[in-house]
Amino acid sequence: MLENIKLYKVLTIIFLPIAYLFAFIDVLFLMSALANPGALILVFALGCLVLYTILSNRFLKLGIEAEQPLSLKSRDWIKVNAMVSLVLCGLFFLDGISVLISSNQILYKYIDDFILQKPGIPKEATAEMLLSLIKAISVFLLITGAIGLVHITMTLRFIKKYGYLFE
């Protein structure tokens, strides 16, 4: 079990900067979501991922490592945000895979349709450049989703194992 704690620490260290990046993106999305209420679900999901990451890091540092008691409320916050984050990371993982296994012809067709719908795209943004950008983002989402899925399942197991820490 000691190896699992070490892996959990490493995944937490990797996941924290990603969560801070998503926090920044979430603030930007919040500004635009005020004009488009449909985007609020994405703002909510990203916010849950950020909260989950911060709370699970707190659980690791204070609960598992320092064995300080934590409130039942913090356990509930971790669990609720973990469930939303589990869905979001699953979507990240599936979206990353779906783009990476798609053929370039399908992706070029998608890019061409996108360019036709958004006439304000600069002429310097070629289809090849947009394709490489889409693939890079897909790799990032695939890795983030995989790390998130493993981290969340480990957190939920550790909450059961260290349930005595919650008062």
PDB file of N, CA, C and O in Angstrom, residues 97-167:
ATOM      1  N   ILE A  97      -9.101  10.493 -27.133  1.00  0.00           N
ATOM      2  CA  ILE A  97      -8.974   9.277 -27.948  1.00  0.00           C
ATOM      3  C   ILE A  97      -9.702   9.439 -29.278  1.00  0.00           C
ATOM      4  O   ILE A  97      -9.171   9.082 -30.331  1.00  0.00           O
ATOM      5  N   SER A  98     -10.913   9.987 -29.245  1.00  0.00           N
ATOM      6  CA  SER A  98     -11.694  10.082 -30.482  1.00  0.00           C
ATOM      7  C   SER A  98     -11.018  10.965 -31.522  1.00  0.00           C
ATOM      8  O   SER A  98     -11.058  10.657 -32.714  1.00  0.00           O
ATOM      9  N   VAL A  99     -10.384  12.042 -31.094  1.00  0.00           N
ATOM     10  CA  VAL A  99      -9.691  12.902 -32.059  1.00  0.00           C
ATOM     11  C   VAL A  99      -8.430  12.212 -32.570  1.00  0.00           C
ATOM     12  O   VAL A  99      -8.123  12.252 -33.763  1.00  0.00           O
ATOM     13  N   LEU A 100      -7.704  11.569 -31.673  1.00  0.00           N
ATOM     14  CA  LEU A 100      -6.438  10.964 -32.078  1.00  0.00           C
ATOM     15  C   LEU A 100      -6.607   9.743 -32.984  1.00  0.00           C
ATOM     16  O   LEU A 100      -5.720   9.452 -33.788  1.00  0.00           O
ATOM     17  N   ILE A 101      -7.734   9.054 -32.875  1.00  0.00           N
ATOM     18  CA  ILE A 101      -7.929   7.902 -33.760  1.00  0.00           C
ATOM     19  C   ILE A 101      -8.657   8.280 -35.050  1.00  0.00           C
ATOM     20  O   ILE A 101      -8.779   7.468 -35.953  1.00  0.00           O
ATOM     21  N   SER A 102      -9.145   9.521 -35.123  1.00  0.00           N
ATOM     22  CA  SER A 102      -9.812   9.980 -36.350  1.00  0.00           C
ATOM     23  C   SER A 102      -8.774  10.217 -37.445  1.00  0.00           C
ATOM     24  O   SER A 102      -7.640  10.617 -37.175  1.00  0.00           O
ATOM     25  N   SER A 103      -9.200   9.991 -38.669  1.00  0.00           N
ATOM     26  CA  SER A 103      -8.290  10.225 -39.790  1.00  0.00           C
ATOM     27  C   SER A 103      -8.144  11.728 -40.024  1.00  0.00           C
ATOM     28  O   SER A 103      -9.011  12.523 -39.654  1.00  0.00           O
ATOM     29  N   ASN A 104      -7.038  12.096 -40.658  1.00  0.00           N
ATOM     30  CA  ASN A 104      -6.799  13.505 -40.951  1.00  0.00           C
ATOM     31  C   ASN A 104      -7.854  14.081 -41.887  1.00  0.00           C
ATOM     32  O   ASN A 104      -8.178  15.265 -41.797  1.00  0.00           O
ATOM     33  N   GLN A 105      -8.390  13.266 -42.798  1.00  0.00           N
ATOM     34  CA  GLN A 105      -9.401  13.751 -43.722  1.00  0.00           C
ATOM     35  C   GLN A 105     -10.666  14.184 -42.965  1.00  0.00           C
ATOM     36  O   GLN A 105     -11.261  15.216 -43.275  1.00  0.00           O
ATOM     37  N   ILE A 106     -11.063  13.406 -41.980  1.00  0.00           N
ATOM     38  CA  ILE A 106     -12.239  13.760 -41.189  1.00  0.00           C
ATOM     39  C   ILE A 106     -11.973  15.039 -40.399  1.00  0.00           C
ATOM     40  O   ILE A 106     -12.821  15.924 -40.326  1.00  0.00           O
ATOM     41  N   LEU A 107     -10.785  15.131 -39.831  1.00  0.00           N
ATOM     42  CA  LEU A 107     -10.443  16.323 -39.055  1.00  0.00           C
ATOM     43  C   LEU A 107     -10.333  17.553 -39.947  1.00  0.00           C
ATOM     44  O   LEU A 107     -10.758  18.651 -39.559  1.00  0.00           O
ATOM     45  N   TYR A 108      -9.792  17.389 -41.165  1.00  0.00           N
ATOM     46  CA  TYR A 108      -9.725  18.525 -42.102  1.00  0.00           C
ATOM     47  C   TYR A 108     -11.124  18.993 -42.488  1.00  0.00           C
ATOM     48  O   TYR A 108     -11.371  20.192 -42.627  1.00  0.00           O
ATOM     49  N   LYS A 109     -12.039  18.048 -42.667  1.00  0.00           N
ATOM     50  CA  LYS A 109     -13.413  18.429 -42.988  1.00  0.00           C
ATOM     51  C   LYS A 109     -14.013  19.216 -41.825  1.00  0.00           C
ATOM     52  O   LYS A 109     -14.665  20.247 -42.041  1.00  0.00           O
ATOM     53  N   TYR A 110     -13.781  18.778 -40.614  1.00  0.00           N
ATOM     54  CA  TYR A 110     -14.268  19.492 -39.435  1.00  0.00           C
ATOM     55  C   TYR A 110     -13.661  20.893 -39.362  1.00  0.00           C
ATOM     56  O   TYR A 110     -14.359  21.870 -39.088  1.00  0.00           O
ATOM     57  N   ILE A 111     -12.378  20.989 -39.622  1.00  0.00           N
ATOM     58  CA  ILE A 111     -11.683  22.289 -39.588  1.00  0.00           C
ATOM     59  C   ILE A 111     -12.221  23.211 -40.669  1.00  0.00           C
ATOM     60  O   ILE A 111     -12.457  24.398 -40.428  1.00  0.00           O
ATOM     61  N   ASP A 112     -12.427  22.684 -41.877  1.00  0.00           N
ATOM     62  CA  ASP A 112     -12.965  23.512 -42.972  1.00  0.00           C
ATOM     63  C   ASP A 112     -14.358  24.033 -42.633  1.00  0.00           C
ATOM     64  O   ASP A 112     -14.667  25.205 -42.893  1.00  0.00           O
ATOM     65  N   ASP A 113     -15.196  23.167 -42.050  1.00  0.00           N
ATOM     66  CA  ASP A 113     -16.532  23.607 -41.636  1.00  0.00           C
ATOM     67  C   ASP A 113     -16.439  24.687 -40.561  1.00  0.00           C
ATOM     68  O   ASP A 113     -17.195  25.661 -40.573  1.00  0.00           O
ATOM     69  N   PHE A 114     -15.502  24.511 -39.646  1.00  0.00           N
ATOM     70  CA  PHE A 114     -15.308  25.490 -38.574  1.00  0.00           C
ATOM     71  C   PHE A 114     -14.861  26.843 -39.133  1.00  0.00           C
ATOM     72  O   PHE A 114     -15.356  27.892 -38.726  1.00  0.00           O
ATOM     73  N   ILE A 115     -13.937  26.804 -40.077  1.00  0.00           N
ATOM     74  CA  ILE A 115     -13.435  28.042 -40.685  1.00  0.00           C
ATOM     75  C   ILE A 115     -14.553  28.765 -41.438  1.00  0.00           C
ATOM     76  O   ILE A 115     -14.639  29.994 -41.409  1.00  0.00           O
ATOM     77  N   LEU A 116     -15.435  28.014 -42.118  1.00  0.00           N
ATOM     78  CA  LEU A 116     -16.555  28.629 -42.832  1.00  0.00           C
ATOM     79  C   LEU A 116     -17.542  29.292 -41.869  1.00  0.00           C
ATOM     80  O   LEU A 116     -18.134  30.325 -42.186  1.00  0.00           O
ATOM     81  N   GLN A 117     -17.731  28.694 -40.687  1.00  0.00           N
ATOM     82  CA  GLN A 117     -18.669  29.241 -39.701  1.00  0.00           C
ATOM     83  C   GLN A 117     -18.099  30.444 -38.969  1.00  0.00           C
ATOM     84  O   GLN A 117     -18.846  31.281 -38.474  1.00  0.00           O
ATOM     85  N   LYS A 118     -16.791  30.518 -38.844  1.00  0.00           N
ATOM     86  CA  LYS A 118     -16.126  31.602 -38.110  1.00  0.00           C
ATOM     87  C   LYS A 118     -15.292  32.430 -39.079  1.00  0.00           C
ATOM     88  O   LYS A 118     -14.093  32.190 -39.249  1.00  0.00           O
ATOM     89  N   PRO A 119     -15.881  33.420 -39.722  1.00  0.00           N
ATOM     90  CA  PRO A 119     -15.135  34.184 -40.727  1.00  0.00           C
ATOM     91  C   PRO A 119     -14.037  35.066 -40.130  1.00  0.00           C
ATOM     92  O   PRO A 119     -13.187  35.556 -40.851  1.00  0.00           O
ATOM     93  N   GLY A 120     -14.003  35.262 -38.830  1.00  0.00           N
ATOM     94  CA  GLY A 120     -13.012  36.137 -38.221  1.00  0.00           C
ATOM     95  C   GLY A 120     -11.675  35.474 -37.949  1.00  0.00           C
ATOM     96  O   GLY A 120     -10.776  36.095 -37.374  1.00  0.00           O
ATOM     97  N   ILE A 121     -11.504  34.234 -38.361  1.00  0.00           N
ATOM     98  CA  ILE A 121     -10.241  33.532 -38.122  1.00  0.00           C
ATOM     99  C   ILE A 121      -9.171  34.128 -39.038  1.00  0.00           C
ATOM    100  O   ILE A 121      -9.403  34.304 -40.236  1.00  0.00           O
ATOM    101  N   PRO A 122      -7.996  34.437 -38.492  1.00  0.00           N
ATOM    102  CA  PRO A 122      -6.940  35.033 -39.321  1.00  0.00           C
ATOM    103  C   PRO A 122      -6.522  34.112 -40.466  1.00  0.00           C
ATOM    104  O   PRO A 122      -6.549  32.889 -40.346  1.00  0.00           O
ATOM    105  N   LYS A 123      -6.118  34.717 -41.552  1.00  0.00           N
ATOM    106  CA  LYS A 123      -5.705  33.948 -42.732  1.00  0.00           C
ATOM    107  C   LYS A 123      -4.433  33.151 -42.466  1.00  0.00           C
ATOM    108  O   LYS A 123      -4.148  32.180 -43.151  1.00  0.00           O
ATOM    109  N   GLU A 124      -3.636  33.584 -41.483  1.00  0.00           N
ATOM    110  CA  GLU A 124      -2.396  32.864 -41.147  1.00  0.00           C
ATOM    111  C   GLU A 124      -2.683  31.498 -40.529  1.00  0.00           C
ATOM    112  O   GLU A 124      -1.817  30.639 -40.496  1.00  0.00           O
ATOM    113  N   ALA A 125      -3.887  31.320 -39.993  1.00  0.00           N
ATOM    114  CA  ALA A 125      -4.266  30.056 -39.367  1.00  0.00           C
ATOM    115  C   ALA A 125      -4.649  29.067 -40.456  1.00  0.00           C
ATOM    116  O   ALA A 125      -5.788  29.006 -40.894  1.00  0.00           O
ATOM    117  N   THR A 126      -3.694  28.291 -40.881  1.00  0.00           N
ATOM    118  CA  THR A 126      -3.938  27.297 -41.922  1.00  0.00           C
ATOM    119  C   THR A 126      -4.591  26.062 -41.318  1.00  0.00           C
ATOM    120  O   THR A 126      -4.570  25.856 -40.104  1.00  0.00           O
ATOM    121  N   ALA A 127      -5.147  25.249 -42.184  1.00  0.00           N
ATOM    122  CA  ALA A 127      -5.779  24.007 -41.731  1.00  0.00           C
ATOM    123  C   ALA A 127      -4.757  23.083 -41.088  1.00  0.00           C
ATOM    124  O   ALA A 127      -5.055  22.397 -40.101  1.00  0.00           O
ATOM    125  N   GLU A 128      -3.532  23.068 -41.623  1.00  0.00           N
ATOM    126  CA  GLU A 128      -2.482  22.217 -41.050  1.00  0.00           C
ATOM    127  C   GLU A 128      -2.123  22.678 -39.640  1.00  0.00           C
ATOM    128  O   GLU A 128      -1.919  21.857 -38.741  1.00  0.00           O
ATOM    129  N   MET A 129      -2.054  23.996 -39.449  1.00  0.00           N
ATOM    130  CA  MET A 129      -1.730  24.527 -38.130  1.00  0.00           C
ATOM    131  C   MET A 129      -2.861  24.218 -37.138  1.00  0.00           C
ATOM    132  O   MET A 129      -2.608  23.806 -35.998  1.00  0.00           O
ATOM    133  N   LEU A 130      -4.101  24.388 -37.572  1.00  0.00           N
ATOM    134  CA  LEU A 130      -5.232  24.085 -36.702  1.00  0.00           C
ATOM    135  C   LEU A 130      -5.303  22.595 -36.382  1.00  0.00           C
ATOM    136  O   LEU A 130      -5.645  22.215 -35.263  1.00  0.00           O
ATOM    137  N   LEU A 131      -4.952  21.748 -37.367  1.00  0.00           N
ATOM    138  CA  LEU A 131      -4.940  20.309 -37.124  1.00  0.00           C
ATOM    139  C   LEU A 131      -3.900  19.949 -36.070  1.00  0.00           C
ATOM    140  O   LEU A 131      -4.179  19.173 -35.151  1.00  0.00           O
ATOM    141  N   SER A 132      -2.717  20.523 -36.168  1.00  0.00           N
ATOM    142  CA  SER A 132      -1.684  20.216 -35.169  1.00  0.00           C
ATOM    143  C   SER A 132      -2.085  20.745 -33.798  1.00  0.00           C
ATOM    144  O   SER A 132      -1.820  20.110 -32.771  1.00  0.00           O
ATOM    145  N   LEU A 133      -2.772  21.881 -33.753  1.00  0.00           N
ATOM    146  CA  LEU A 133      -3.250  22.423 -32.490  1.00  0.00           C
ATOM    147  C   LEU A 133      -4.317  21.515 -31.873  1.00  0.00           C
ATOM    148  O   LEU A 133      -4.283  21.226 -30.668  1.00  0.00           O
ATOM    149  N   ILE A 134      -5.232  21.054 -32.695  1.00  0.00           N
ATOM    150  CA  ILE A 134      -6.283  20.152 -32.211  1.00  0.00           C
ATOM    151  C   ILE A 134      -5.670  18.853 -31.675  1.00  0.00           C
ATOM    152  O   ILE A 134      -6.075  18.347 -30.621  1.00  0.00           O
ATOM    153  N   LYS A 135      -4.694  18.324 -32.372  1.00  0.00           N
ATOM    154  CA  LYS A 135      -4.055  17.080 -31.916  1.00  0.00           C
ATOM    155  C   LYS A 135      -3.270  17.301 -30.621  1.00  0.00           C
ATOM    156  O   LYS A 135      -3.292  16.446 -29.733  1.00  0.00           O
ATOM    157  N   ALA A 136      -2.605  18.438 -30.485  1.00  0.00           N
ATOM    158  CA  ALA A 136      -1.862  18.722 -29.249  1.00  0.00           C
ATOM    159  C   ALA A 136      -2.824  18.862 -28.072  1.00  0.00           C
ATOM    160  O   ALA A 136      -2.561  18.332 -26.980  1.00  0.00           O
ATOM    161  N   ILE A 137      -3.929  19.557 -28.291  1.00  0.00           N
ATOM    162  CA  ILE A 137      -4.929  19.691 -27.225  1.00  0.00           C
ATOM    163  C   ILE A 137      -5.525  18.335 -26.882  1.00  0.00           C
ATOM    164  O   ILE A 137      -5.756  18.024 -25.700  1.00  0.00           O
ATOM    165  N   SER A 138      -5.720  17.497 -27.875  1.00  0.00           N
ATOM    166  CA  SER A 138      -6.274  16.169 -27.632  1.00  0.00           C
ATOM    167  C   SER A 138      -5.321  15.306 -26.809  1.00  0.00           C
ATOM    168  O   SER A 138      -5.761  14.562 -25.926  1.00  0.00           O
ATOM    169  N   VAL A 139      -4.034  15.404 -27.093  1.00  0.00           N
ATOM    170  CA  VAL A 139      -3.049  14.667 -26.297  1.00  0.00           C
ATOM    171  C   VAL A 139      -3.082  15.158 -24.852  1.00  0.00           C
ATOM    172  O   VAL A 139      -3.072  14.361 -23.902  1.00  0.00           O
ATOM    173  N   PHE A 140      -3.137  16.484 -24.670  1.00  0.00           N
ATOM    174  CA  PHE A 140      -3.208  17.052 -23.324  1.00  0.00           C
ATOM    175  C   PHE A 140      -4.456  16.566 -22.592  1.00  0.00           C
ATOM    176  O   PHE A 140      -4.394  16.170 -21.418  1.00  0.00           O
ATOM    177  N   LEU A 141      -5.606  16.582 -23.278  1.00  0.00           N
ATOM    178  CA  LEU A 141      -6.844  16.126 -22.649  1.00  0.00           C
ATOM    179  C   LEU A 141      -6.808  14.636 -22.346  1.00  0.00           C
ATOM    180  O   LEU A 141      -7.308  14.195 -21.306  1.00  0.00           O
ATOM    181  N   LEU A 142      -6.211  13.852 -23.226  1.00  0.00           N
ATOM    182  CA  LEU A 142      -6.091  12.414 -23.000  1.00  0.00           C
ATOM    183  C   LEU A 142      -5.256  12.137 -21.753  1.00  0.00           C
ATOM    184  O   LEU A 142      -5.650  11.345 -20.886  1.00  0.00           O
ATOM    185  N   ILE A 143      -4.118  12.794 -21.631  1.00  0.00           N
ATOM    186  CA  ILE A 143      -3.241  12.603 -20.474  1.00  0.00           C
ATOM    187  C   ILE A 143      -3.919  13.111 -19.207  1.00  0.00           C
ATOM    188  O   ILE A 143      -3.896  12.442 -18.167  1.00  0.00           O
ATOM    189  N   THR A 144      -4.535  14.286 -19.293  1.00  0.00           N
ATOM    190  CA  THR A 144      -5.238  14.842 -18.136  1.00  0.00           C
ATOM    191  C   THR A 144      -6.370  13.922 -17.696  1.00  0.00           C
ATOM    192  O   THR A 144      -6.550  13.673 -16.499  1.00  0.00           O
ATOM    193  N   GLY A 145      -7.127  13.424 -18.639  1.00  0.00           N
ATOM    194  CA  GLY A 145      -8.223  12.515 -18.317  1.00  0.00           C
ATOM    195  C   GLY A 145      -7.736  11.236 -17.671  1.00  0.00           C
ATOM    196  O   GLY A 145      -8.311  10.768 -16.681  1.00  0.00           O
ATOM    197  N   ALA A 146      -6.658  10.673 -18.201  1.00  0.00           N
ATOM    198  CA  ALA A 146      -6.121   9.428 -17.639  1.00  0.00           C
ATOM    199  C   ALA A 146      -5.612   9.652 -16.218  1.00  0.00           C
ATOM    200  O   ALA A 146      -5.912   8.863 -15.303  1.00  0.00           O
ATOM    201  N   ILE A 147      -4.841  10.712 -16.018  1.00  0.00           N
ATOM    202  CA  ILE A 147      -4.333  11.019 -14.679  1.00  0.00           C
ATOM    203  C   ILE A 147      -5.503  11.282 -13.726  1.00  0.00           C
ATOM    204  O   ILE A 147      -5.522  10.797 -12.592  1.00  0.00           O
ATOM    205  N   GLY A 148      -6.469  12.044 -14.197  1.00  0.00           N
ATOM    206  CA  GLY A 148      -7.624  12.364 -13.353  1.00  0.00           C
ATOM    207  C   GLY A 148      -8.416  11.130 -12.966  1.00  0.00           C
ATOM    208  O   GLY A 148      -8.802  10.982 -11.801  1.00  0.00           O
ATOM    209  N   LEU A 149      -8.659  10.246 -13.903  1.00  0.00           N
ATOM    210  CA  LEU A 149      -9.424   9.033 -13.596  1.00  0.00           C
ATOM    211  C   LEU A 149      -8.717   8.174 -12.548  1.00  0.00           C
ATOM    212  O   LEU A 149      -9.338   7.687 -11.602  1.00  0.00           O
ATOM    213  N   VAL A 150      -7.410   8.004 -12.712  1.00  0.00           N
ATOM    214  CA  VAL A 150      -6.643   7.208 -11.743  1.00  0.00           C
ATOM    215  C   VAL A 150      -6.624   7.907 -10.386  1.00  0.00           C
ATOM    216  O   VAL A 150      -6.838   7.283  -9.343  1.00  0.00           O
ATOM    217  N   HIS A 151      -6.372   9.205 -10.394  1.00  0.00           N
ATOM    218  CA  HIS A 151      -6.287   9.966  -9.145  1.00  0.00           C
ATOM    219  C   HIS A 151      -7.613   9.937  -8.381  1.00  0.00           C
ATOM    220  O   HIS A 151      -7.630   9.736  -7.155  1.00  0.00           O
ATOM    221  N   ILE A 152      -8.709  10.118  -9.082  1.00  0.00           N
ATOM    222  CA  ILE A 152     -10.017  10.150  -8.434  1.00  0.00           C
ATOM    223  C   ILE A 152     -10.365   8.791  -7.841  1.00  0.00           C
ATOM    224  O   ILE A 152     -10.847   8.712  -6.703  1.00  0.00           O
ATOM    225  N   THR A 153     -10.115   7.721  -8.578  1.00  0.00           N
ATOM    226  CA  THR A 153     -10.415   6.401  -8.029  1.00  0.00           C
ATOM    227  C   THR A 153      -9.542   6.103  -6.812  1.00  0.00           C
ATOM    228  O   THR A 153     -10.016   5.507  -5.838  1.00  0.00           O
ATOM    229  N   MET A 154      -8.286   6.546  -6.853  1.00  0.00           N
ATOM    230  CA  MET A 154      -7.420   6.350  -5.690  1.00  0.00           C
ATOM    231  C   MET A 154      -7.918   7.176  -4.499  1.00  0.00           C
ATOM    232  O   MET A 154      -7.906   6.694  -3.361  1.00  0.00           O
ATOM    233  N   THR A 155      -8.355   8.396  -4.751  1.00  0.00           N
ATOM    234  CA  THR A 155      -8.872   9.235  -3.666  1.00  0.00           C
ATOM    235  C   THR A 155     -10.081   8.587  -3.012  1.00  0.00           C
ATOM    236  O   THR A 155     -10.172   8.536  -1.774  1.00  0.00           O
ATOM    237  N   LEU A 156     -11.002   8.091  -3.809  1.00  0.00           N
ATOM    238  CA  LEU A 156     -12.197   7.465  -3.247  1.00  0.00           C
ATOM    239  C   LEU A 156     -11.846   6.221  -2.443  1.00  0.00           C
ATOM    240  O   LEU A 156     -12.449   5.960  -1.390  1.00  0.00           O
ATOM    241  N   ARG A 157     -10.856   5.465  -2.888  1.00  0.00           N
ATOM    242  CA  ARG A 157     -10.404   4.305  -2.104  1.00  0.00           C
ATOM    243  C   ARG A 157      -9.743   4.736  -0.801  1.00  0.00           C
ATOM    244  O   ARG A 157      -9.965   4.133   0.245  1.00  0.00           O
ATOM    245  N   PHE A 158      -8.931   5.786  -0.864  1.00  0.00           N
ATOM    246  CA  PHE A 158      -8.261   6.264   0.346  1.00  0.00           C
ATOM    247  C   PHE A 158      -9.258   6.868   1.333  1.00  0.00           C
ATOM    248  O   PHE A 158      -9.044   6.792   2.550  1.00  0.00           O
ATOM    249  N   ILE A 159     -10.329   7.469   0.846  1.00  0.00           N
ATOM    250  CA  ILE A 159     -11.350   7.990   1.753  1.00  0.00           C
ATOM    251  C   ILE A 159     -11.982   6.845   2.532  1.00  0.00           C
ATOM    252  O   ILE A 159     -12.257   6.974   3.733  1.00  0.00           O
ATOM    253  N   LYS A 160     -12.201   5.713   1.863  1.00  0.00           N
ATOM    254  CA  LYS A 160     -12.732   4.541   2.576  1.00  0.00           C
ATOM    255  C   LYS A 160     -11.703   3.995   3.566  1.00  0.00           C
ATOM    256  O   LYS A 160     -12.019   3.693   4.706  1.00  0.00           O
ATOM    257  N   LYS A 161     -10.456   3.873   3.110  1.00  0.00           N
ATOM    258  CA  LYS A 161      -9.422   3.298   3.954  1.00  0.00           C
ATOM    259  C   LYS A 161      -9.141   4.164   5.176  1.00  0.00           C
ATOM    260  O   LYS A 161      -8.934   3.667   6.276  1.00  0.00           O
ATOM    261  N   TYR A 162      -9.072   5.488   4.971  1.00  0.00           N
ATOM    262  CA  TYR A 162      -8.760   6.407   6.048  1.00  0.00           C
ATOM    263  C   TYR A 162     -10.031   7.108   6.565  1.00  0.00           C
ATOM    264  O   TYR A 162      -9.976   8.256   6.985  1.00  0.00           O
ATOM    265  N   GLY A 163     -11.118   6.393   6.552  1.00  0.00           N
ATOM    266  CA  GLY A 163     -12.384   6.955   7.003  1.00  0.00           C
ATOM    267  C   GLY A 163     -12.368   7.392   8.461  1.00  0.00           C
ATOM    268  O   GLY A 163     -13.104   8.296   8.854  1.00  0.00           O
ATOM    269  N   TYR A 164     -11.495   6.786   9.246  1.00  0.00           N
ATOM    270  CA  TYR A 164     -11.390   7.157  10.658  1.00  0.00           C
ATOM    271  C   TYR A 164     -10.868   8.571  10.862  1.00  0.00           C
ATOM    272  O   TYR A 164     -10.982   9.148  11.952  1.00  0.00           O
ATOM    273  N   LEU A 165     -10.265   9.168   9.826  1.00  0.00           N
ATOM    274  CA  LEU A 165      -9.744  10.539   9.932  1.00  0.00           C
ATOM    275  C   LEU A 165     -10.833  11.601   9.887  1.00  0.00           C
ATOM    276  O   LEU A 165     -10.617  12.752  10.269  1.00  0.00           O
ATOM    277  N   PHE A 166     -12.011  11.214   9.441  1.00  0.00           N
ATOM    278  CA  PHE A 166     -13.108  12.173   9.302  1.00  0.00           C
ATOM    279  C   PHE A 166     -14.001  12.112  10.532  1.00  0.00           C
ATOM    280  O   PHE A 166     -14.530  11.063  10.872  1.00  0.00           O
ATOM    281  N   GLU A 167     -14.144  13.240  11.193  1.00  0.00           N
ATOM    282  CA  GLU A 167     -14.978  13.314  12.402  1.00  0.00           C
ATOM    283  C   GLU A 167     -16.316  13.927  12.096  1.00  0.00           C
ATOM    284  O   GLU A 167     -16.442  14.916  11.487  1.00  0.00           O
TER     285      GLU A 167
END
